[in-house]
CSV table of N, CA and C in Angstrom, one decimal:
chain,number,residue,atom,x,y,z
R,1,UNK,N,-63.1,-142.1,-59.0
R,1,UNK,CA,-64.2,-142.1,-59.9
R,1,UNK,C,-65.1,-140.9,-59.6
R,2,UNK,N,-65.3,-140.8,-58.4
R,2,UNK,CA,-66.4,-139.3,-58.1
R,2,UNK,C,-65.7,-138.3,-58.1
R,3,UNK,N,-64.4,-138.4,-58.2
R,3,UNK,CA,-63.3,-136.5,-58.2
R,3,UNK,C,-63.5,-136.7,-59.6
R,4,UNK,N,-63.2,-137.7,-60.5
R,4,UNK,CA,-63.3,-137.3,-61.8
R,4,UNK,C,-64.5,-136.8,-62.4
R,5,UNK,N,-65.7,-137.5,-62.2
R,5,UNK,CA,-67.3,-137.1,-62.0
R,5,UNK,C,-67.4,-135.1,-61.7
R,6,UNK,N,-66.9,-134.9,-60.6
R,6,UNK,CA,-67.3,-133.7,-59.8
R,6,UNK,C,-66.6,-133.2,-61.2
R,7,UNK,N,-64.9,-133.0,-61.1
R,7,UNK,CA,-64.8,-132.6,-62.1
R,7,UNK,C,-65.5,-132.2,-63.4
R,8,UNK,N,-65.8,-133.2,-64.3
R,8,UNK,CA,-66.6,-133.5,-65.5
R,8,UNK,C,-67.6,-132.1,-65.1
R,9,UNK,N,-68.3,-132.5,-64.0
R,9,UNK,CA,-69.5,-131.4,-63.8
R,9,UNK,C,-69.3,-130.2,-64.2
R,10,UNK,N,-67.9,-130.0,-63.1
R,10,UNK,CA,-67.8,-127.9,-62.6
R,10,UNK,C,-66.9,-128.0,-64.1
R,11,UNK,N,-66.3,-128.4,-65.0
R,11,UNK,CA,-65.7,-127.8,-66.3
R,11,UNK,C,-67.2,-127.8,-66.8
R,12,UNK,N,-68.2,-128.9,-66.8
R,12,UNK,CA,-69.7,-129.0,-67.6
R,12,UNK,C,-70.1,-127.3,-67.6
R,13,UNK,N,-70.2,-127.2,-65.9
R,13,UNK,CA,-70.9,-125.9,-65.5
R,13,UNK,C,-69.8,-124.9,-65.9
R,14,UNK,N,-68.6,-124.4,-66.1
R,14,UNK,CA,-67.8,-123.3,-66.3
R,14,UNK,C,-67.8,-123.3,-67.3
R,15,UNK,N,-68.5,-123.9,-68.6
R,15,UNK,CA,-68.5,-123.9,-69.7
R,15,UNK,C,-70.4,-123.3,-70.0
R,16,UNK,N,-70.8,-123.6,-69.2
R,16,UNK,CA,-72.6,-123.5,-69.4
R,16,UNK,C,-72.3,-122.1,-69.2
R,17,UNK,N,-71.7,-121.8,-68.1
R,17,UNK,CA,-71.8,-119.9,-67.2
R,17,UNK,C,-70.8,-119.2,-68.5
R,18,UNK,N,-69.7,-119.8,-69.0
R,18,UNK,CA,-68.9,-119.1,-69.9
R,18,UNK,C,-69.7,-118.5,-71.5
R,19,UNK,N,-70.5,-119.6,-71.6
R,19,UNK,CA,-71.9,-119.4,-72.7
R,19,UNK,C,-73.0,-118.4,-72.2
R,20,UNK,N,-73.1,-118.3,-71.2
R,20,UNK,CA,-74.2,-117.2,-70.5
R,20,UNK,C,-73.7,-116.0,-70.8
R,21,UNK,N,-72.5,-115.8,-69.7
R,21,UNK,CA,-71.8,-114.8,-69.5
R,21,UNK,C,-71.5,-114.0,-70.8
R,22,UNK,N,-71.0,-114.7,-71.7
R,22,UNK,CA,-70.3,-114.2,-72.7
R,22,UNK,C,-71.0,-113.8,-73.9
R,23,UNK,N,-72.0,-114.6,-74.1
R,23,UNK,CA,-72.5,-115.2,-75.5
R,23,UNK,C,-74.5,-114.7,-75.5
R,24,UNK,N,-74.9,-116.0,-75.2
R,24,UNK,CA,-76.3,-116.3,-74.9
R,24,UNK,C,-77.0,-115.5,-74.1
R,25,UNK,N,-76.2,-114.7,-72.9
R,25,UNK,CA,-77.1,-113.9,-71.9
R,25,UNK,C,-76.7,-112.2,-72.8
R,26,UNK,N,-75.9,-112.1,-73.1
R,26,UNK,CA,-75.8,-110.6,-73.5
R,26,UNK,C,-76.9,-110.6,-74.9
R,27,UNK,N,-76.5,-111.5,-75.6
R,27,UNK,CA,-77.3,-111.7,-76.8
R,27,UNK,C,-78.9,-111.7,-76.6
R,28,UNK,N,-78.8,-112.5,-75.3
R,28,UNK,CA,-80.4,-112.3,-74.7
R,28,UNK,C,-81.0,-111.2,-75.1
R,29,UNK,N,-80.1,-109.9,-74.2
R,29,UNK,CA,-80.5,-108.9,-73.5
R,29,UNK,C,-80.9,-108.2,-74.5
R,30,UNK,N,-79.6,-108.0,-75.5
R,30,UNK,CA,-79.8,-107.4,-76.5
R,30,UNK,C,-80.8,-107.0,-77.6
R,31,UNK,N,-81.1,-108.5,-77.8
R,31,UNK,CA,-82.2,-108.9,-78.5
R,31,UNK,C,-84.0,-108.5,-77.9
R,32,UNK,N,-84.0,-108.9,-76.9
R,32,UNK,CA,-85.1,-108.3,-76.1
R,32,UNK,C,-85.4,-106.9,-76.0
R,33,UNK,N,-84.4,-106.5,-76.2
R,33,UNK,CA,-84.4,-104.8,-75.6
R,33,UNK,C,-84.9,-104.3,-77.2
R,34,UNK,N,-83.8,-105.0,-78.3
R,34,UNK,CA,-84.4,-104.3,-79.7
R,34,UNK,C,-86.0,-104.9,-79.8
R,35,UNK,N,-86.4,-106.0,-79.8
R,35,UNK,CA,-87.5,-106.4,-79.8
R,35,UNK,C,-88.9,-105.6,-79.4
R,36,UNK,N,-88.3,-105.3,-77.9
R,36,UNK,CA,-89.3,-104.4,-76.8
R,36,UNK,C,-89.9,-102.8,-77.7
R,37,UNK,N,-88.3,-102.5,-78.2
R,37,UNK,CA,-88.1,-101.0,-79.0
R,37,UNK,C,-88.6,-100.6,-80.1
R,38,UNK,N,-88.5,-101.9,-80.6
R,38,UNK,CA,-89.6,-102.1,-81.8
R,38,UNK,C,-91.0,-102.1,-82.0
R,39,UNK,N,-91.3,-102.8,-80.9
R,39,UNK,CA,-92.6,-103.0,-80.6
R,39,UNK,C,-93.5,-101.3,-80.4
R,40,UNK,N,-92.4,-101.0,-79.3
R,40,UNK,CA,-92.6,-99.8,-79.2
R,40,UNK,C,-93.0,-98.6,-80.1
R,41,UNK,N,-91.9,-98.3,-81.2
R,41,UNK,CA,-91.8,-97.8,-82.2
R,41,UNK,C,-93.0,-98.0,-83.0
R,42,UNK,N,-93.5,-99.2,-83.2
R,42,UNK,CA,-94.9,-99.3,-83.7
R,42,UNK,C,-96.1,-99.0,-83.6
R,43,UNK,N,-95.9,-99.3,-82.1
R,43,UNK,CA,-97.2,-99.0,-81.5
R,43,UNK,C,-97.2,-97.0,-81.3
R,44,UNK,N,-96.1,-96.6,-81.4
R,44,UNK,CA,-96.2,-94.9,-81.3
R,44,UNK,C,-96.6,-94.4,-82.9
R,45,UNK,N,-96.5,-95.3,-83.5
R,45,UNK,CA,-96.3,-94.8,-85.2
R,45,UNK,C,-98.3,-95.7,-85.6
R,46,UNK,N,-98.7,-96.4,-84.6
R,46,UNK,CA,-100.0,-97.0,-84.6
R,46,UNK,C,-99.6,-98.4,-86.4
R,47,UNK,N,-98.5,-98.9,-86.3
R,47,UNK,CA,-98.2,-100.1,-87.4
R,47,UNK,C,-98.0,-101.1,-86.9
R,48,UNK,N,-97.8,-102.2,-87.5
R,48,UNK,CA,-98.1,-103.5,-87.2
R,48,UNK,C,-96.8,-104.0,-87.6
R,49,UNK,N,-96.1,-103.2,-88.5
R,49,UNK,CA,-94.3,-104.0,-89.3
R,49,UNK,C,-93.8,-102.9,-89.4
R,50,UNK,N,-92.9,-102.6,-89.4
R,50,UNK,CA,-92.0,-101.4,-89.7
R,50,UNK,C,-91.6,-101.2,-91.3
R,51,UNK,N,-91.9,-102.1,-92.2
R,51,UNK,CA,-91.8,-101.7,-93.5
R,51,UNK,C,-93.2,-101.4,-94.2
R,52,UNK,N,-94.0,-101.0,-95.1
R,52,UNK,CA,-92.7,-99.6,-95.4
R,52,UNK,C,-93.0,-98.4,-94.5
R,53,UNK,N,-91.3,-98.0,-95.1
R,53,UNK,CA,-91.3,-96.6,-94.4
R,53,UNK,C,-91.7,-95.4,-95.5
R,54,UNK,N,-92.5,-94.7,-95.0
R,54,UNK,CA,-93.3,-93.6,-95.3
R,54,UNK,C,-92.8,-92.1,-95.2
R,55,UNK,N,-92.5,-91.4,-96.2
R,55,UNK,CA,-91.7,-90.3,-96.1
R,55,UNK,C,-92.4,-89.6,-95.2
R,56,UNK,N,-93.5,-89.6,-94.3
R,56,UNK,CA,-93.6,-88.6,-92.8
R,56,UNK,C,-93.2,-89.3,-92.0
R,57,UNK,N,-92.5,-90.6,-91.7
R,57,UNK,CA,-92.4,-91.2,-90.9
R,57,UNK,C,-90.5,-91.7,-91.1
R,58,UNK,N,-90.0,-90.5,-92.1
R,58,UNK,CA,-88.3,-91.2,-92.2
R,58,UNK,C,-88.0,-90.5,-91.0
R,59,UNK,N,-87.8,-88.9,-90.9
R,59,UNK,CA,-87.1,-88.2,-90.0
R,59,UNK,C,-87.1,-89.4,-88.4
R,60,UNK,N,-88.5,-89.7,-87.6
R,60,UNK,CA,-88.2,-90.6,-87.2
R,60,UNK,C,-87.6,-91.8,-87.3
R,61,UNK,N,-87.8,-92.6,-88.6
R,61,UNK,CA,-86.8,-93.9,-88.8
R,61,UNK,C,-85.5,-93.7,-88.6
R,62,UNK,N,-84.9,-92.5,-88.9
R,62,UNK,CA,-83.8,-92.5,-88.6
R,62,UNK,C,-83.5,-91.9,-87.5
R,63,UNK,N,-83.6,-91.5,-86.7
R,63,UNK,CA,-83.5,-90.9,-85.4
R,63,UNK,C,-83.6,-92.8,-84.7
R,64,UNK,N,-84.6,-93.5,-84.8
R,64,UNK,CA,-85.0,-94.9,-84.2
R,64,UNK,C,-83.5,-95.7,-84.4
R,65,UNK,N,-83.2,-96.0,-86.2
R,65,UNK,CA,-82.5,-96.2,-86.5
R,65,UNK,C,-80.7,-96.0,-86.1
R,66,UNK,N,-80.7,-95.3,-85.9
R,66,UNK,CA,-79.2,-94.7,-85.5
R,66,UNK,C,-79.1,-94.5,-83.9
R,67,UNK,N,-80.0,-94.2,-83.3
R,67,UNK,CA,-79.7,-94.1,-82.0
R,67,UNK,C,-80.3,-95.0,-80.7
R,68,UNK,N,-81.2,-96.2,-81.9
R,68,UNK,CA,-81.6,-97.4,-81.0
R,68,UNK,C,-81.0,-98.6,-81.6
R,69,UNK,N,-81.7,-99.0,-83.1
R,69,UNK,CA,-81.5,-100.3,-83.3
R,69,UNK,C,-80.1,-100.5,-83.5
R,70,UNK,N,-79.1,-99.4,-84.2
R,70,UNK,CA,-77.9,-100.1,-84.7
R,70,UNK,C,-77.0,-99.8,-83.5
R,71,UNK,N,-76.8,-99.4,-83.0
R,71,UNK,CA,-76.4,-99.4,-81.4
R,71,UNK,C,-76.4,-100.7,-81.2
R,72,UNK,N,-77.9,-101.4,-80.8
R,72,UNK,CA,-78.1,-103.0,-80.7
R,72,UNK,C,-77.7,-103.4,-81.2
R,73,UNK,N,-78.1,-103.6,-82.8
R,73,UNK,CA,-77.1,-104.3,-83.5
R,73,UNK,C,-75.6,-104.6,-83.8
R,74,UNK,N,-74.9,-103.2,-83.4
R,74,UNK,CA,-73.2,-103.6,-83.2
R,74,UNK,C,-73.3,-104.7,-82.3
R,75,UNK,N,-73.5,-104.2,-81.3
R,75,UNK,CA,-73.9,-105.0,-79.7
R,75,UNK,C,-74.3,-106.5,-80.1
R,76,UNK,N,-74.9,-107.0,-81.0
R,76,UNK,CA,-75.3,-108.2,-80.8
R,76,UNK,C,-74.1,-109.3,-81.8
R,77,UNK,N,-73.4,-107.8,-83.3
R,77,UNK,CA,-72.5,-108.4,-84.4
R,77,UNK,C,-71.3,-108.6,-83.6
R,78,UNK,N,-71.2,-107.9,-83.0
R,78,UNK,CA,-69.6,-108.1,-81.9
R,78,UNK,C,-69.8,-109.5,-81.4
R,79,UNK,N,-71.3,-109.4,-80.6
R,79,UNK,CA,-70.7,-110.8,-79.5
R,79,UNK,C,-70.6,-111.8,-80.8
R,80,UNK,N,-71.3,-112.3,-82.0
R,80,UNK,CA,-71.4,-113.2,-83.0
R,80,UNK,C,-70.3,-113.2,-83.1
R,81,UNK,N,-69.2,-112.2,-83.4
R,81,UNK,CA,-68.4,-112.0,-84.5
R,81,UNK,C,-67.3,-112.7,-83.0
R,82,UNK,N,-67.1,-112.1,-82.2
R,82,UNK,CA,-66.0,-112.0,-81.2
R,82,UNK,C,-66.2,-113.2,-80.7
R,83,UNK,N,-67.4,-113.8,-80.5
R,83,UNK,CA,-67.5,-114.5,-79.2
R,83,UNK,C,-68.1,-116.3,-80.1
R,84,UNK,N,-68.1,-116.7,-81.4
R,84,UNK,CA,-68.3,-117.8,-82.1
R,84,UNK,C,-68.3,-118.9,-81.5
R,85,UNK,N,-67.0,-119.2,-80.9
R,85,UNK,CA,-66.6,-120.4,-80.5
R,85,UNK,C,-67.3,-120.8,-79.0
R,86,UNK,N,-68.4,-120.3,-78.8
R,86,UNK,CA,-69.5,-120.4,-77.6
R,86,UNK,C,-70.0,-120.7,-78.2
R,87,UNK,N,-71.0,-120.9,-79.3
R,87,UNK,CA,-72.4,-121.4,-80.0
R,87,UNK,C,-72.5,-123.0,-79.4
R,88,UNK,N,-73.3,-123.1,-79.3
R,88,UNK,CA,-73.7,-124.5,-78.5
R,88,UNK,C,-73.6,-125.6,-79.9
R,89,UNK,N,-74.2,-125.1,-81.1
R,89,UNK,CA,-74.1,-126.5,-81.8
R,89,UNK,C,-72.6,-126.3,-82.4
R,90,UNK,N,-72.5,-127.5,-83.6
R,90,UNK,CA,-71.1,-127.8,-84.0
R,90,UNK,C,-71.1,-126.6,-85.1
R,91,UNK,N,-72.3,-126.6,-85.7
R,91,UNK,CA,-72.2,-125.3,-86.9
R,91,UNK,C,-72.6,-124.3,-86.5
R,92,UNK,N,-72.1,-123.3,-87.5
R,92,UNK,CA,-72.6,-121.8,-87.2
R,92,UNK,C,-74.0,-121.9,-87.3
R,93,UNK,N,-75.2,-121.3,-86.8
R,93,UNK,CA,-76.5,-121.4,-86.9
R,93,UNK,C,-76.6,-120.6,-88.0
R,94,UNK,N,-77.1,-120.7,-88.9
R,94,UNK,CA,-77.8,-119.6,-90.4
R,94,UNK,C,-78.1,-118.8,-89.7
R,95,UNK,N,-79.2,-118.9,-89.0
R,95,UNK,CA,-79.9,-117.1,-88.6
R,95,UNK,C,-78.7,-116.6,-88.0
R,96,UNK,N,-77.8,-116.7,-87.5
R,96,UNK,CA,-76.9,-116.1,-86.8
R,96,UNK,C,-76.0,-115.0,-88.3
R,97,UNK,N,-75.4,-116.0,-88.8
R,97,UNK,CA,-75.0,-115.2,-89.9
R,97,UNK,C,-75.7,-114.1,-90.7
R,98,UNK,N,-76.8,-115.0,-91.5
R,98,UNK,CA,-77.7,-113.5,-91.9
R,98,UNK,C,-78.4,-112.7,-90.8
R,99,UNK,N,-78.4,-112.9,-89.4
R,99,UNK,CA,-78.3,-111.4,-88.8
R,99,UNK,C,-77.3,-110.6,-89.0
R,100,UNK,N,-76.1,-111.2,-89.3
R,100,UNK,CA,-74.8,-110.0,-89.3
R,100,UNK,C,-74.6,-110.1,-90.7
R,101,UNK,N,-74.9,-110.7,-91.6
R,101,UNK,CA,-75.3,-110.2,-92.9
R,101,UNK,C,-76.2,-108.7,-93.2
R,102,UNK,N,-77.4,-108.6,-92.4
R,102,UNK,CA,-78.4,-107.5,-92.3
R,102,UNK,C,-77.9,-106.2,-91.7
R,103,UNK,N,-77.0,-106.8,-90.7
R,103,UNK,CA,-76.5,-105.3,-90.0
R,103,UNK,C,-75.7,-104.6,-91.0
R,104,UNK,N,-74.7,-105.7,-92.3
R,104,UNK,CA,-73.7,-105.2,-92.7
R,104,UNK,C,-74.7,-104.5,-93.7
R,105,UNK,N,-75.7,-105.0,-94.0
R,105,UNK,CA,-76.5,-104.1,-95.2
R,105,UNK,C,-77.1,-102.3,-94.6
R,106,UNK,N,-77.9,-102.5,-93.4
R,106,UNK,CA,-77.7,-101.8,-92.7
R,106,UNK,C,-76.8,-100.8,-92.6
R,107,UNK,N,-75.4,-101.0,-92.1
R,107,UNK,CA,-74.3,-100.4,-92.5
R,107,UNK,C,-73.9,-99.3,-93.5
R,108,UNK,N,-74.4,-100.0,-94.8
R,108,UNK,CA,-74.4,-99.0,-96.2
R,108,UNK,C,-75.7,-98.4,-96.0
R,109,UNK,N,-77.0,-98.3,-95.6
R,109,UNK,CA,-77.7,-98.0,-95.8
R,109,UNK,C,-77.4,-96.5,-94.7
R,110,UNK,N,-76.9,-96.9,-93.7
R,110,UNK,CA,-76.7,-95.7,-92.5
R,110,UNK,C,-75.4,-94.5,-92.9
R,111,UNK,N,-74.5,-95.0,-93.5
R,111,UNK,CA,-73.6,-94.5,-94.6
R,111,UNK,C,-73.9,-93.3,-95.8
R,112,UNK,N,-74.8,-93.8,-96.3
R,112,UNK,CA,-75.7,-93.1,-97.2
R,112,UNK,C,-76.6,-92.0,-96.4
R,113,UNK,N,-77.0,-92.7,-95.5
R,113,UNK,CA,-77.8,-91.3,-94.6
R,113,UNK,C,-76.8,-90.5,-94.7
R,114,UNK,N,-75.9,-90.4,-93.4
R,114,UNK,CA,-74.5,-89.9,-93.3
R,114,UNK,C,-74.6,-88.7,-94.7
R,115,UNK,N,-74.5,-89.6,-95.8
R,115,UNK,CA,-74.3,-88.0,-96.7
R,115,UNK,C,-75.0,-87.3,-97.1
R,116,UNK,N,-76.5,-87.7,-96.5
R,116,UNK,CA,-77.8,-87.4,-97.0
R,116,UNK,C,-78.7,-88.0,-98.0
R,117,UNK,N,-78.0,-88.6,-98.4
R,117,UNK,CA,-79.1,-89.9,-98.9
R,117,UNK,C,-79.5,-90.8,-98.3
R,118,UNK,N,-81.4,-90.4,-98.3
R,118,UNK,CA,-82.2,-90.6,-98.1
R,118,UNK,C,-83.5,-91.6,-98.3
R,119,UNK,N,-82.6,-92.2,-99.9
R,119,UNK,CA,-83.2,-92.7,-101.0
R,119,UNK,C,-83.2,-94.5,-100.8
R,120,UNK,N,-82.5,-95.1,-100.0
R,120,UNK,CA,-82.8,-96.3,-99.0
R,120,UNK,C,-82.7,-96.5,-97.6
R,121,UNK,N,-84.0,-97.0,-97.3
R,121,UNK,CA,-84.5,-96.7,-96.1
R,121,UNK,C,-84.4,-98.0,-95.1
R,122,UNK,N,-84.3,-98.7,-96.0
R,122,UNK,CA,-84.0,-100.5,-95.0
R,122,UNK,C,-82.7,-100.9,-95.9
R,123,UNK,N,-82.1,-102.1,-95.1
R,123,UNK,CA,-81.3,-103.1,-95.0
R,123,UNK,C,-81.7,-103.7,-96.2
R,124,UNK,N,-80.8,-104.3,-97.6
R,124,UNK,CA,-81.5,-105.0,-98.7
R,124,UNK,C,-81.9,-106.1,-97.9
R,125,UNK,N,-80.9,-106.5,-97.0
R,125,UNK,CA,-81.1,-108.0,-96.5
R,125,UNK,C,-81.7,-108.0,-95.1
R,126,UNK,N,-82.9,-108.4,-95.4
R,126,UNK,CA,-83.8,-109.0,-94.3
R,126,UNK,C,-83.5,-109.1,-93.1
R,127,UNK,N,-84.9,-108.8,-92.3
R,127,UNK,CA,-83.9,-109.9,-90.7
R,127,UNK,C,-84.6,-111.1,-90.7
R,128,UNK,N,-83.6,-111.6,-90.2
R,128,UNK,CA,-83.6,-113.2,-90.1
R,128,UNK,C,-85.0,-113.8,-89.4
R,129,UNK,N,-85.8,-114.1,-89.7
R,129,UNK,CA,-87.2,-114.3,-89.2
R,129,UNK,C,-86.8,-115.2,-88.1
R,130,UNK,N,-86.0,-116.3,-87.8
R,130,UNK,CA,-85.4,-117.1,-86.6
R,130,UNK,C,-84.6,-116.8,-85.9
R,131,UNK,N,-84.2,-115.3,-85.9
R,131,UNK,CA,-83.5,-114.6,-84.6
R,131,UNK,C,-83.4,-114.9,-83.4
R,132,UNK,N,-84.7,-114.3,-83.3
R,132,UNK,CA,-84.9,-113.7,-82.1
R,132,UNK,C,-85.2,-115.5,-81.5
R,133,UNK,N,-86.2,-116.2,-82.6
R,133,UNK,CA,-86.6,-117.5,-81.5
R,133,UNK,C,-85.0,-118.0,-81.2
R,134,UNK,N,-84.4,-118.1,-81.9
R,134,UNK,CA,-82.8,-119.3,-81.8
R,134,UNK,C,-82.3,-118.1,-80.3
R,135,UNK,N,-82.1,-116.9,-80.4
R,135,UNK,CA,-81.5,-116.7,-78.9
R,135,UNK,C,-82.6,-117.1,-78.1
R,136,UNK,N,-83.7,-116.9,-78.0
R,136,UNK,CA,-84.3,-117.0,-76.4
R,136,UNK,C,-84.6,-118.5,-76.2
R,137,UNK,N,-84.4,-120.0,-77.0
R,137,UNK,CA,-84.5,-120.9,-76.6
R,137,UNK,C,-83.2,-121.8,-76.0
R,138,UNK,N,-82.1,-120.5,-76.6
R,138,UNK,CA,-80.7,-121.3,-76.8
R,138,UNK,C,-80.7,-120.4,-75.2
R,139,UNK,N,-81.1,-119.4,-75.0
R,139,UNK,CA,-80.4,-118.9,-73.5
R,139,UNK,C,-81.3,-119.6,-72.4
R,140,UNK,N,-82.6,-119.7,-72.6
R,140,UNK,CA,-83.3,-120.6,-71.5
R,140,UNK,C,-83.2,-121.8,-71.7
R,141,UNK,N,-82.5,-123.2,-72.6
R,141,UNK,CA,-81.4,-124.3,-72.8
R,141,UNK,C,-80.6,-123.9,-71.8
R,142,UNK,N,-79.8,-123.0,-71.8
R,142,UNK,CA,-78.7,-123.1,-71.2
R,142,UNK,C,-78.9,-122.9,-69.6
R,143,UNK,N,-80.1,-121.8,-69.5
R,143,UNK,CA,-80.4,-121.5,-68.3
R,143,UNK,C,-80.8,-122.6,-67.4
R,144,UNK,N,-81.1,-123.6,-68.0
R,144,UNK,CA,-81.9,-124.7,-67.2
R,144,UNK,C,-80.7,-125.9,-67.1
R,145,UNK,N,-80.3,-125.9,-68.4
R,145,UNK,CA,-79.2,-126.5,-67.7
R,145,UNK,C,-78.0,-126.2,-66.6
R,146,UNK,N,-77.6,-125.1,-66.6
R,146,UNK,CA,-77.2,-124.0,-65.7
R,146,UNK,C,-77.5,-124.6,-64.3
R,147,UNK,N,-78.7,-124.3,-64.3
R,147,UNK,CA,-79.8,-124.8,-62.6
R,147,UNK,C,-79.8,-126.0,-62.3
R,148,UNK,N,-79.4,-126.7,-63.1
R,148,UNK,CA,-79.5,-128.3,-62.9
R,148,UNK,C,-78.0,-128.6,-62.7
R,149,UNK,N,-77.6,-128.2,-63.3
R,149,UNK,CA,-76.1,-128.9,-63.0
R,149,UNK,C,-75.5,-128.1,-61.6
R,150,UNK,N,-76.1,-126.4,-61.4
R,150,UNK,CA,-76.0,-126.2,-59.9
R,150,UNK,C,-76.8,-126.9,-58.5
R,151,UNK,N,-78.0,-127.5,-58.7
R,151,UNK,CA,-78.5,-127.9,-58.1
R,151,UNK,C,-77.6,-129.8,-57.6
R,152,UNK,N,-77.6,-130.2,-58.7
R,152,UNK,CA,-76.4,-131.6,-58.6
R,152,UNK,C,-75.2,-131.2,-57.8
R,153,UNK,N,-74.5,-130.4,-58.2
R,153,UNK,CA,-73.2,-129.9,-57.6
R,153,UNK,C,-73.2,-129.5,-56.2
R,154,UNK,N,-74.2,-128.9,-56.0
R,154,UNK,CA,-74.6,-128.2,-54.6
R,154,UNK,C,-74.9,-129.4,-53.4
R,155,UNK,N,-76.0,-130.1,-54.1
R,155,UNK,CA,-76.4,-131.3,-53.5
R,155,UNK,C,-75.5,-131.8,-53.3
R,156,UNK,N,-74.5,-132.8,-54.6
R,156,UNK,CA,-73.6,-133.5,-54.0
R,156,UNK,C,-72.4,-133.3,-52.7
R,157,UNK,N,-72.4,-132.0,-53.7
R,157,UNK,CA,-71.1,-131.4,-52.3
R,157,UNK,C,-72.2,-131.4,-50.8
R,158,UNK,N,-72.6,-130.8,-50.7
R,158,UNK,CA,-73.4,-131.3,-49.3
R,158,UNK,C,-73.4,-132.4,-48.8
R,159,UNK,N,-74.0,-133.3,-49.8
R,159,UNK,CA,-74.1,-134.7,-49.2
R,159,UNK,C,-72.1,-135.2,-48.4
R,160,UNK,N,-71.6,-135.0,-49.3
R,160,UNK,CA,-70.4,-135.4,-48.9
R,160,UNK,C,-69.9,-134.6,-48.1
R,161,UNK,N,-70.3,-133.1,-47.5
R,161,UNK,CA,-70.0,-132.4,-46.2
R,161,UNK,C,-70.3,-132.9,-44.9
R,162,UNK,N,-71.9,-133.5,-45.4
R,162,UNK,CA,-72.6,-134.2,-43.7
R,162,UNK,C,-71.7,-135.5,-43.9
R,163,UNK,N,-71.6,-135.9,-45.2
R,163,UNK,CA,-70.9,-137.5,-44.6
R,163,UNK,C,-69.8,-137.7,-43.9
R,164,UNK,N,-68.4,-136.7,-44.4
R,164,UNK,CA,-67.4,-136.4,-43.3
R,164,UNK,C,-67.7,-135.6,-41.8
R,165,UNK,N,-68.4,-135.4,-41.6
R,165,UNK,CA,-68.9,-134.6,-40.5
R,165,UNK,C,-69.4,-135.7,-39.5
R,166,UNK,N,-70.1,-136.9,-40.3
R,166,UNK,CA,-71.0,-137.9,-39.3
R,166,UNK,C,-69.8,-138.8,-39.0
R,167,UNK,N,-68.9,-138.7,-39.8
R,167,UNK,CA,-67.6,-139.8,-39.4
R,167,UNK,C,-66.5,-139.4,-38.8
């Protein structure tokens, strides 16, 4: 009964770290970093949202555009697109999809740059206003569960190292 227990745990835990590793922690990163860059971006341009974009302020949007956000954004459609079968609940999350809905609008819009047209400047489709919250509560979920189920495993195995040792 307790080999089956320990078991139960370290597949529990190789499945928590396989959602980190793979999924939730890159996604983290990702997402923080565009967040940070954004922030950034506004505060150098003295705005509070990034729309609208203002014909003295394209040559930078696109420069931002192409060599920060969509960079991220592959980076975050890959792990969605590659890495699905890690999402913690049973359904696809909505914000998850219309973020890679937005990138694919994105997509045409960076396309169009590409030939010089300059004549749409955003994504038709939105970003997902629950992004950013659904990664950072789903990676510090996991993170805590992570710590707890190491902290049990650790414990236990100890305990049952001094017990063979006292006998």
């Amino acid at each position: 009964m307790s080999a089956r227990m320990l078991a139960r745990r370290r597949d529990k835990l190789r499945l928590v770290n396989k959602r980190l590793n793979e999924f939730y922690g890159p996604l983290y990163v990702a997402s923080q970093a565009g967040h940070i860059a954004c922030k950034s971006l506004l505060k150098k341009q003295g705005k509070t949202q990034t729309h609208p974009v203002q014909d003295e302020e394209l040559k930078e949007w696109v420069l931002w555009m192409t060599t920060i956000f969509m960079p991220l954004n592959d980076v975050r459609e890959k792990i969605i697109i590659e890495k699905a079968y890690l999402i913690i609940e049973e359904q696809m999350p909505h914000c998850l999809l219309e973020f890679v809905t937005h990138v694919v609008g994105y997509k045409a819009v960076l396309a169009k740059w590409a030939e010089g047209d300059f004549s749409e400047r955003r994504s038709t489709i939105g970003w997902p206003p629950e992004f950013d919250g659904y990664v950072k509560r789903s990676y510090e979920a996991l993170k805590s569960e992570q710590t707890r189920l190491l902290h049990n495993f650790t414990w236990r195995a100890y305990k049952r190292f001094v017990r063979r040792k006292r006998q």
